[in-house]
Amino acid sequence: MDEQTRKQYRQEVSEILEYCQESLTKKYLPVRDAYQISYEWPEFDTLRHEISLALMFNLNQAAITLTNHMLESLLKNVLIVYHSRFGDKDPSDDPLNGLMKSTKPAQDKFGQMNLNRTIEETFKIGLISEDEKERLHEFREFMRNAYGHADKEKTFRDGEVPVQTITFGETPGKAEPQNVKIADFLVGQGLIQAMIAEQEATGYFLEIDSLVRRSE
């Protein structure tokens, strides 16, 4: 690496660190407890750790996507454990094979189940209340389906944004501003989605974080 490249590299790293420091100053406090306090549940502590870091560094769409994963994994994990037959072990099995056999039927049943049914099954065993069930269905529609399936109708719903067009050439001018539906406004969706994610990502994660801690 020549001196000019090293200088450019140091400048880029300095800019990244400056951005990280600025973001941490604003974003750390809301997720501090979630970041610091372990679940002591290995299946989900790695997710908690990564989502917290994503939020700290303002990577909100990434945080939402991983929170979606944590939600589905949590509900399936709880259902599998609840429905596994840990007492029905063959005395001839070693402990590892016994554990694998005791969870396999439940894994086959719930492992491929869609989120809608998973929420309903979790409600049946009393893990979540009626209000929580409805809240999780909202998340299924407007967070998991919206971001996981890139469903813009669910991401933006009926939201509108004012747009003004400008023409150039022989007859330059500005048209009157008009409101357009964001779900139909392809060229503006990326930026607007990032803005929405910044508003919603932290609250979404903290609700799922609370659910994990209650389920533990």
Coordinates of N, CA and C in Angstrom, one line a residue:
M1 N 0.9 -1.2 0.0 CA 0.0 0.0 0.0 C 0.9 1.2 0.0
D2 N 0.7 2.1 -1.0 CA 1.6 3.3 -1.1 C 1.1 4.3 -0.1
E3 N 1.9 5.4 0.1 CA 1.5 6.4 1.1 C 0.2 7.1 0.8
Q4 N -0.1 7.4 -0.4 CA -1.3 8.1 -0.8 C -2.5 7.2 -0.4
T5 N -2.4 5.9 -0.7 CA -3.5 5.0 -0.3 C -3.7 4.9 1.2
R6 N -2.6 4.8 1.9 CA -2.6 4.7 3.4 C -3.3 6.0 3.9
K7 N -3.0 7.1 3.4 CA -3.5 8.4 3.8 C -5.1 8.4 3.6
Q8 N -5.5 8.0 2.4 CA -6.9 7.9 2.1 C -7.6 6.9 3.0
Y9 N -6.9 5.8 3.3 CA -7.5 4.8 4.2 C -7.7 5.3 5.6
R10 N -6.7 6.0 6.1 CA -6.8 6.6 7.4 C -7.9 7.6 7.5
Q11 N -8.1 8.4 6.4 CA -9.1 9.4 6.4 C -10.5 8.8 6.4
E12 N -10.7 7.7 5.6 CA -11.9 7.0 5.6 C -12.3 6.4 7.0
V13 N -11.3 5.8 7.6 CA -11.5 5.2 8.9 C -11.9 6.2 9.9
S14 N -11.2 7.4 9.8 CA -11.5 8.5 10.8 C -12.9 9.0 10.6
E15 N -13.4 9.0 9.4 CA -14.8 9.5 9.1 C -15.8 8.4 9.6
I16 N -15.5 7.2 9.5 CA -16.4 6.1 10.0 C -16.4 6.2 11.5
L17 N -15.3 6.3 12.2 CA -15.2 6.4 13.6 C -16.0 7.6 14.1
E18 N -15.9 8.7 13.4 CA -16.6 9.9 13.8 C -18.1 9.7 13.7
Y19 N -18.5 9.0 12.7 CA -20.0 8.7 12.5 C -20.4 7.8 13.6
C20 N -19.6 6.8 13.9 CA -20.0 5.8 15.0 C -20.1 6.5 16.4
Q21 N -19.2 7.4 16.6 CA -19.2 8.1 17.9 C -20.4 9.0 18.0
E22 N -20.8 9.7 16.9 CA -22.0 10.5 16.9 C -23.2 9.7 17.1
S23 N -23.3 8.6 16.4 CA -24.5 7.7 16.5 C -24.6 7.1 17.9
L24 N -23.5 6.7 18.5 CA -23.6 6.1 19.8 C -24.0 7.1 20.9
T25 N -23.6 8.3 20.7 CA -24.0 9.3 21.6 C -25.5 9.5 21.7
K26 N -26.2 9.3 20.5 CA -27.6 9.5 20.5 C -28.4 8.2 20.7
K27 N -27.8 7.1 20.3 CA -28.6 5.8 20.2 C -28.3 4.8 21.3
Y28 N -27.3 5.0 22.1 CA -26.9 4.0 23.1 C -27.9 3.9 24.3
L29 N -28.3 5.0 24.8 CA -29.1 5.0 26.1 C -30.4 4.1 25.9
P30 N -31.2 4.3 24.9 CA -32.5 3.5 24.8 C -32.3 2.0 24.8
V31 N -31.1 1.5 24.3 CA -30.9 0.0 24.2 C -29.9 -0.4 25.3
R32 N -29.5 0.5 26.1 CA -28.4 0.1 27.1 C -28.7 -1.1 27.9
D33 N -29.9 -1.2 28.5 CA -30.2 -2.3 29.4 C -30.3 -3.6 28.5
A34 N -30.9 -3.5 27.4 CA -31.0 -4.7 26.5 C -29.6 -5.2 26.1
Y35 N -28.7 -4.3 25.9 CA -27.4 -4.6 25.5 C -26.6 -5.2 26.6
Q36 N -26.7 -4.6 27.8 CA -25.9 -5.0 28.9 C -26.4 -6.3 29.7
I37 N -27.7 -6.5 29.7 CA -28.2 -7.6 30.5 C -28.5 -8.8 29.7
S38 N -27.8 -9.8 29.9 CA -27.9 -11.1 29.1 C -29.2 -11.8 29.4
Y39 N -29.7 -12.5 28.4 CA -30.8 -13.4 28.6 C -30.3 -14.7 29.4
E40 N -29.0 -15.0 29.3 CA -28.5 -16.3 29.7 C -29.2 -17.4 29.0
W41 N -29.5 -17.2 27.7 CA -30.2 -18.1 26.8 C -29.5 -18.1 25.5
P42 N -28.5 -19.0 25.3 CA -27.6 -18.9 24.2 C -28.2 -18.7 22.8
E43 N -29.4 -19.4 22.7 CA -30.1 -19.3 21.4 C -30.4 -17.9 20.9
F44 N -30.6 -17.0 21.9 CA -31.0 -15.7 21.6 C -30.1 -14.5 22.0
D45 N -29.1 -14.9 22.8 CA -28.2 -13.8 23.3 C -27.3 -13.2 22.1
T46 N -27.0 -14.1 21.2 CA -26.2 -13.6 20.0 C -27.0 -12.6 19.2
L47 N -28.3 -12.9 19.1 CA -29.2 -12.0 18.3 C -29.4 -10.7 19.1
R48 N -29.7 -10.8 20.4 CA -29.8 -9.6 21.2 C -28.6 -8.7 21.1
H49 N -27.4 -9.3 21.1 CA -26.1 -8.5 21.0 C -26.0 -7.8 19.7
E50 N -26.3 -8.5 18.6 CA -26.1 -8.0 17.2 C -27.2 -6.9 16.9
I51 N -28.4 -7.1 17.4 CA -29.5 -6.1 17.2 C -29.2 -4.9 17.9
S52 N -28.7 -5.0 19.2 CA -28.4 -3.8 20.0 C -27.3 -3.0 19.3
L53 N -26.3 -3.7 18.8 CA -25.2 -3.0 18.1 C -25.7 -2.3 16.8
A54 N -26.5 -3.0 16.1 CA -27.1 -2.4 14.8 C -27.8 -1.1 15.2
L55 N -28.6 -1.1 16.2 CA -29.4 0.1 16.6 C -28.4 1.2 17.1
M56 N -27.4 0.8 17.8 CA -26.4 1.9 18.3 C -25.8 2.6 17.1
F57 N -25.5 1.9 16.0 CA -24.8 2.4 14.9 C -25.8 2.9 13.8
N58 N -27.1 3.0 14.2 CA -28.1 3.5 13.3 C -28.4 2.6 12.1
L59 N -28.2 1.3 12.2 CA -28.4 0.4 11.1 C -29.8 -0.2 11.4
N60 N -30.8 0.7 11.2 CA -32.2 0.4 11.6 C -32.9 -0.7 10.8
Q61 N -32.7 -0.7 9.5 CA -33.3 -1.7 8.7 C -32.7 -3.1 9.0
A62 N -31.4 -3.1 9.2 CA -30.8 -4.4 9.6 C -31.3 -4.9 10.9
A63 N -31.5 -3.9 11.9 CA -32.0 -4.3 13.2 C -33.4 -4.9 13.1
I64 N -34.3 -4.3 12.3 CA -35.6 -4.8 12.1 C -35.6 -6.2 11.5
T65 N -34.8 -6.4 10.5 CA -34.7 -7.7 9.9 C -34.3 -8.8 10.9
L66 N -33.3 -8.5 11.7 CA -32.8 -9.4 12.7 C -33.8 -9.6 13.8
T67 N -34.5 -8.5 14.2 CA -35.6 -8.7 15.2 C -36.7 -9.6 14.7
N68 N -37.0 -9.5 13.4 CA -38.0 -10.4 12.8 C -37.6 -11.8 13.0
H69 N -36.3 -12.1 12.7 CA -35.8 -13.4 12.9 C -35.9 -13.9 14.4
M70 N -35.5 -13.0 15.3 CA -35.6 -13.3 16.7 C -37.0 -13.7 17.1
L71 N -38.0 -12.9 16.7 CA -39.4 -13.2 17.0 C -39.8 -14.6 16.6
E72 N -39.5 -14.9 15.3 CA -40.0 -16.2 14.8 C -39.2 -17.3 15.5
S73 N -37.9 -17.1 15.7 CA -37.1 -18.2 16.4 C -37.6 -18.4 17.8
L74 N -37.9 -17.3 18.5 CA -38.4 -17.4 19.9 C -39.7 -18.2 20.0
L75 N -40.7 -17.9 19.2 CA -41.9 -18.6 19.3 C -41.8 -20.1 18.9
K76 N -41.0 -20.4 17.9 CA -40.8 -21.8 17.6 C -40.1 -22.5 18.6
N77 N -39.0 -21.9 19.2 CA -38.3 -22.5 20.3 C -39.1 -22.8 21.5
V78 N -40.0 -21.9 21.9 CA -40.8 -22.1 23.0 C -41.8 -23.3 22.7
L79 N -42.4 -23.3 21.5 CA -43.3 -24.3 21.2 C -42.7 -25.7 21.2
I80 N -41.5 -25.7 20.6 CA -40.8 -27.0 20.5 C -40.5 -27.6 21.9
V81 N -40.0 -26.7 22.8 CA -39.6 -27.1 24.2 C -40.9 -27.5 24.9
Y82 N -42.0 -26.8 24.7 CA -43.2 -27.0 25.5 C -43.8 -28.4 25.0
H83 N -43.7 -28.7 23.8 CA -44.3 -29.9 23.2 C -43.4 -31.1 23.2
S84 N -42.1 -31.0 23.6 CA -41.2 -32.1 23.5 C -41.5 -33.0 24.7
R85 N -41.2 -34.3 24.5 CA -41.4 -35.3 25.5 C -40.1 -35.7 26.1
F86 N -39.7 -34.9 27.1 CA -38.3 -35.1 27.7 C -38.3 -36.3 28.6
G87 N -39.5 -36.8 29.1 CA -39.5 -37.9 30.0 C -39.5 -39.2 29.2
D88 N -39.9 -39.2 28.0 CA -40.0 -40.5 27.2 C -38.6 -40.9 26.6
K89 N -37.7 -41.3 27.4 CA -36.4 -41.6 26.8 C -36.2 -43.1 26.9
D90 N -35.5 -43.6 25.9 CA -35.1 -45.0 25.8 C -33.9 -45.1 26.7
P91 N -33.9 -46.0 27.7 CA -32.8 -46.1 28.6 C -31.5 -46.5 27.9
S92 N -31.6 -47.1 26.7 CA -30.4 -47.5 26.0 C -29.7 -46.4 25.3
D93 N -30.4 -45.2 25.2 CA -29.9 -44.1 24.5 C -28.9 -43.3 25.4
D94 N -27.8 -42.8 24.7 CA -26.9 -41.9 25.5 C -27.6 -40.6 25.6
P95 N -27.2 -39.7 26.5 CA -27.9 -38.4 26.8 C -28.1 -37.6 25.5
L96 N -27.1 -37.5 24.6 CA -27.3 -36.7 23.4 C -28.4 -37.2 22.5
N97 N -28.3 -38.5 22.2 CA -29.3 -39.1 21.4 C -30.7 -39.0 22.0
G98 N -30.8 -39.1 23.3 CA -32.1 -39.0 24.0 C -32.6 -37.6 23.9
L99 N -31.8 -36.6 24.0 CA -32.2 -35.2 23.8 C -32.7 -35.0 22.4
M100 N -32.0 -35.5 21.4 CA -32.3 -35.2 20.0 C -33.7 -35.9 19.7
K101 N -33.9 -37.1 20.2 CA -35.1 -37.8 19.9 C -36.3 -37.2 20.6
S102 N -36.1 -36.6 21.8 CA -37.2 -36.0 22.6 C -37.7 -34.8 21.9
T103 N -36.9 -34.0 21.2 CA -37.3 -32.8 20.6 C -37.6 -32.9 19.1
K104 N -37.2 -34.0 18.4 CA -37.4 -34.2 17.0 C -38.9 -34.1 16.5
P105 N -39.8 -34.8 17.2 CA -41.2 -34.6 16.7 C -41.7 -33.2 16.7
A106 N -41.4 -32.5 17.8 CA -41.9 -31.1 17.9 C -41.2 -30.2 16.9
Q107 N -39.9 -30.5 16.7 CA -39.2 -29.7 15.6 C -39.8 -29.9 14.3
D108 N -40.1 -31.2 14.0 CA -40.8 -31.4 12.7 C -42.1 -30.7 12.6
K109 N -42.9 -30.6 13.7 CA -44.2 -30.0 13.6 C -44.1 -28.5 13.5
F110 N -43.2 -27.9 14.3 CA -43.2 -26.4 14.4 C -42.1 -25.7 13.6
G111 N -41.1 -26.5 13.2 CA -40.0 -25.8 12.6 C -40.3 -25.1 11.3
Q112 N -41.2 -25.6 10.5 CA -41.6 -25.0 9.2 C -42.9 -24.2 9.3
M113 N -43.5 -24.1 10.5 CA -44.8 -23.4 10.6 C -44.6 -22.0 10.3
N114 N -45.7 -21.4 9.6 CA -45.6 -20.0 9.3 C -45.9 -19.1 10.6
L115 N -45.6 -17.9 10.5 CA -45.7 -17.0 11.7 C -47.1 -16.8 12.2
N116 N -48.0 -16.8 11.3 CA -49.4 -16.6 11.7 C -49.9 -17.8 12.6
R117 N -49.6 -19.0 12.2 CA -50.0 -20.2 13.0 C -49.1 -20.2 14.2
T118 N -47.8 -19.9 14.1 CA -47.0 -19.9 15.3 C -47.5 -19.0 16.4
I119 N -47.9 -17.8 16.1 CA -48.5 -16.9 17.0 C -49.7 -17.5 17.7
E120 N -50.6 -18.1 16.9 CA -51.8 -18.7 17.4 C -51.5 -19.9 18.4
E121 N -50.5 -20.7 18.0 CA -50.1 -21.8 18.8 C -49.5 -21.3 20.1
T122 N -48.8 -20.3 20.1 CA -48.1 -19.7 21.3 C -49.2 -19.2 22.2
F123 N -50.2 -18.6 21.7 CA -51.4 -18.1 22.5 C -52.1 -19.3 23.1
K124 N -52.2 -20.4 22.4 CA -52.9 -21.5 23.0 C -52.3 -22.1 24.3
I125 N -50.9 -22.0 24.3 CA -50.3 -22.5 25.5 C -50.1 -21.5 26.6
G126 N -50.7 -20.3 26.4 CA -50.7 -19.3 27.5 C -49.5 -18.5 27.6
L127 N -48.6 -18.5 26.6 CA -47.4 -17.7 26.7 C -47.7 -16.2 26.5
I128 N -48.6 -15.9 25.7 CA -49.0 -14.5 25.4 C -50.5 -14.3 25.7
S129 N -50.8 -13.1 26.0 CA -52.2 -12.7 26.2 C -52.9 -12.4 24.9
E130 N -54.2 -12.1 25.0 CA -55.0 -11.8 23.8 C -54.4 -10.5 23.2
D131 N -54.2 -9.5 24.0 CA -53.6 -8.2 23.5 C -52.3 -8.4 22.9
E132 N -51.4 -9.2 23.5 CA -50.1 -9.5 23.0 C -50.2 -10.2 21.7
K133 N -51.1 -11.1 21.6 CA -51.3 -11.9 20.3 C -51.7 -10.9 19.2
E134 N -52.6 -10.0 19.4 CA -52.9 -9.0 18.4 C -51.7 -8.1 18.1
R135 N -50.9 -7.8 19.1 CA -49.7 -7.0 18.8 C -48.7 -7.7 17.9
L136 N -48.6 -9.0 18.2 CA -47.6 -9.8 17.4 C -48.1 -10.0 16.0
H137 N -49.4 -10.0 15.8 CA -50.0 -10.1 14.4 C -49.7 -8.7 13.7
E138 N -49.8 -7.6 14.4 CA -49.4 -6.4 13.8 C -47.9 -6.4 13.4
F139 N -47.1 -6.9 14.2 CA -45.7 -7.0 13.8 C -45.5 -7.9 12.6
R140 N -46.3 -9.0 12.6 CA -46.2 -9.9 11.5 C -46.5 -9.2 10.2
E141 N -47.6 -8.4 10.2 CA -48.0 -7.7 9.0 C -47.0 -6.6 8.6
F142 N -46.7 -5.7 9.6 CA -46.1 -4.4 9.2 C -44.6 -4.4 9.5
M143 N -44.0 -5.4 10.1 CA -42.6 -5.4 10.3 C -42.0 -6.6 9.5
R144 N -42.5 -7.8 9.9 CA -41.9 -9.0 9.3 C -42.3 -9.1 7.8
N145 N -43.6 -9.0 7.5 CA -43.9 -9.1 6.1 C -43.5 -7.9 5.3
A146 N -43.5 -6.7 5.9 CA -43.1 -5.5 5.2 C -41.7 -5.6 4.8
Y147 N -40.8 -5.9 5.7 CA -39.4 -5.9 5.5 C -38.9 -7.2 4.9
G148 N -39.4 -8.3 5.4 CA -38.9 -9.6 5.0 C -39.4 -9.9 3.6
H149 N -40.6 -9.5 3.2 CA -41.1 -9.8 1.8 C -41.0 -8.5 0.9
A150 N -40.4 -7.5 1.4 CA -40.3 -6.2 0.6 C -41.7 -5.8 0.1
D151 N -42.7 -5.9 1.0 CA -44.1 -5.6 0.6 C -44.3 -4.1 0.9
K152 N -44.2 -3.3 -0.1 CA -44.3 -1.8 0.1 C -45.7 -1.3 0.6
E153 N -46.7 -2.1 0.2 CA -48.1 -1.7 0.7 C -48.1 -1.8 2.2
K154 N -47.4 -2.8 2.8 CA -47.4 -3.0 4.2 C -46.4 -2.0 4.9
T155 N -45.3 -1.8 4.2 CA -44.3 -0.8 4.8 C -44.9 0.6 4.9
F156 N -45.5 1.0 3.8 CA -45.9 2.5 3.8 C -47.4 2.6 4.0
R157 N -48.2 1.5 3.9 CA -49.6 1.6 4.1 C -50.3 2.7 3.3
D158 N -51.0 3.6 3.9 CA -51.6 4.7 3.1 C -50.9 6.0 3.2
G159 N -49.6 5.9 3.6 CA -48.8 7.1 3.7 C -48.6 7.8 2.4
E160 N -48.6 9.2 2.5 CA -48.4 10.0 1.3 C -47.2 11.0 1.6
V161 N -46.7 11.5 0.5 CA -45.6 12.4 0.6 C -45.8 13.5 -0.5
P162 N -45.5 14.8 -0.2 CA -45.7 15.8 -1.2 C -44.5 15.7 -2.2
V163 N -44.8 15.8 -3.5 CA -43.8 15.8 -4.6 C -44.1 16.9 -5.5
Q164 N -43.0 17.5 -5.9 CA -43.0 18.6 -6.9 C -42.1 18.3 -8.1
T165 N -42.6 18.3 -9.3 CA -41.7 18.1 -10.4 C -41.2 19.4 -11.0
I166 N -40.0 19.2 -11.6 CA -39.3 20.4 -12.2 C -38.9 20.0 -13.7
T167 N -39.2 20.8 -14.6 CA -38.8 20.6 -16.0 C -37.7 21.5 -16.4
F168 N -36.9 21.0 -17.3 CA -35.8 21.8 -17.9 C -35.9 21.9 -19.4
G169 N -35.0 22.6 -20.0 CA -35.0 22.7 -21.4 C -35.5 24.1 -21.9
E170 N -36.2 24.1 -23.0 CA -36.7 25.4 -23.5 C -37.8 26.1 -22.7
T171 N -38.6 25.2 -22.0 CA -39.6 25.8 -21.2 C -39.5 25.3 -19.8
P172 N -38.5 25.7 -19.0 CA -38.3 25.2 -17.7 C -39.4 25.7 -16.8
G173 N -39.6 25.0 -15.7 CA -40.7 25.4 -14.7 C -40.9 24.4 -13.7
K174 N -41.7 24.7 -12.7 CA -42.1 23.8 -11.6 C -43.6 23.6 -11.7
A175 N -44.0 22.4 -11.5 CA -45.4 22.0 -11.4 C -45.9 22.3 -10.0
E176 N -47.1 22.3 -9.8 CA -47.7 22.5 -8.4 C -47.4 21.2 -7.6
P177 N -47.0 21.3 -6.3 CA -46.8 20.1 -5.5 C -48.1 19.3 -5.4
Q178 N -48.0 18.0 -5.3 CA -49.1 17.1 -5.1 C -48.7 16.0 -4.2
N179 N -49.6 15.5 -3.5 CA -49.4 14.3 -2.6 C -49.5 13.0 -3.4
V180 N -48.5 12.2 -3.2 CA -48.6 10.9 -3.9 C -48.5 9.8 -2.9
K181 N -49.1 8.6 -3.1 CA -49.0 7.5 -2.2 C -47.6 6.9 -2.3
I182 N -46.9 6.8 -1.1 CA -45.5 6.3 -1.1 C -45.4 4.9 -1.7
A183 N -46.3 4.0 -1.4 CA -46.2 2.7 -1.9 C -46.2 2.6 -3.5
D184 N -46.7 3.7 -4.1 CA -46.6 3.8 -5.6 C -45.5 4.6 -6.1
F185 N -44.8 5.3 -5.2 CA -43.7 6.3 -5.6 C -42.4 5.6 -5.5
L186 N -42.0 4.8 -6.6 CA -40.9 3.9 -6.6 C -39.6 4.7 -6.2
V187 N -39.3 5.8 -6.8 CA -38.0 6.5 -6.7 C -37.8 7.0 -5.3
G188 N -38.8 7.2 -4.5 CA -38.6 7.7 -3.2 C -38.6 6.7 -2.0
Q189 N -38.9 5.4 -2.4 CA -39.1 4.5 -1.3 C -37.9 4.1 -0.5
G190 N -36.8 4.1 -1.1 CA -35.6 3.7 -0.3 C -35.3 4.6 0.8
L191 N -35.3 5.9 0.5 CA -35.0 6.9 1.5 C -36.1 7.0 2.6
I192 N -37.4 6.9 2.1 CA -38.5 7.0 3.1 C -38.5 5.8 4.0
Q193 N -38.2 4.6 3.5 CA -38.2 3.4 4.3 C -37.1 3.5 5.4
A194 N -36.0 4.1 5.0 CA -34.9 4.2 6.0 C -35.4 5.2 7.1
M195 N -36.1 6.2 6.8 CA -36.6 7.2 7.8 C -37.6 6.5 8.7
I196 N -38.5 5.7 8.1 CA -39.5 5.0 8.9 C -38.8 4.0 9.8
A197 N -37.8 3.3 9.3 CA -37.1 2.3 10.1 C -36.5 3.0 11.3
E198 N -35.9 4.1 11.1 CA -35.2 4.8 12.2 C -36.2 5.1 13.3
Q199 N -37.5 5.4 13.0 CA -38.5 5.7 14.0 C -39.0 4.5 14.7
E200 N -39.0 3.3 14.0 CA -39.7 2.2 14.5 C -38.8 1.1 15.1
A201 N -37.5 1.0 14.6 CA -36.7 -0.1 14.9 C -36.4 -0.3 16.4
T202 N -36.1 0.7 17.2 CA -35.8 0.6 18.6 C -37.0 0.1 19.4
G203 N -38.2 0.7 19.2 CA -39.3 0.3 19.9 C -39.7 -1.2 19.6
Y204 N -39.6 -1.5 18.4 CA -39.9 -2.9 18.0 C -39.0 -3.9 18.7
F205 N -37.7 -3.7 18.6 CA -36.8 -4.5 19.3 C -37.0 -4.6 20.8
L206 N -37.3 -3.5 21.5 CA -37.5 -3.5 22.9 C -38.7 -4.3 23.3
E207 N -39.8 -4.3 22.5 CA -41.0 -5.1 22.8 C -40.6 -6.6 22.6
I208 N -39.9 -7.0 21.6 CA -39.5 -8.4 21.5 C -38.5 -8.8 22.5
D209 N -37.6 -7.9 22.9 CA -36.7 -8.2 24.0 C -37.5 -8.5 25.3
S210 N -38.5 -7.7 25.6 CA -39.3 -7.9 26.8 C -40.0 -9.3 26.7
L211 N -40.5 -9.7 25.5 CA -41.1 -11.0 25.3 C -40.1 -12.1 25.6
V212 N -38.9 -12.0 25.1 CA -37.9 -13.0 25.3 C -37.7 -13.2 26.8
R213 N -37.5 -12.1 27.5 CA -37.2 -12.1 29.0 C -38.4 -12.8 29.7
R214 N -39.6 -12.5 29.3 CA -40.8 -13.1 30.0 C -40.9 -14.6 29.7
S215 N -40.5 -15.0 28.5 CA -40.6 -16.4 28.0 C -39.5 -17.3 28.6
E216 N -38.4 -16.7 29.0 CA -37.2 -17.4 29.5 C -37.6 -18.4 30.6

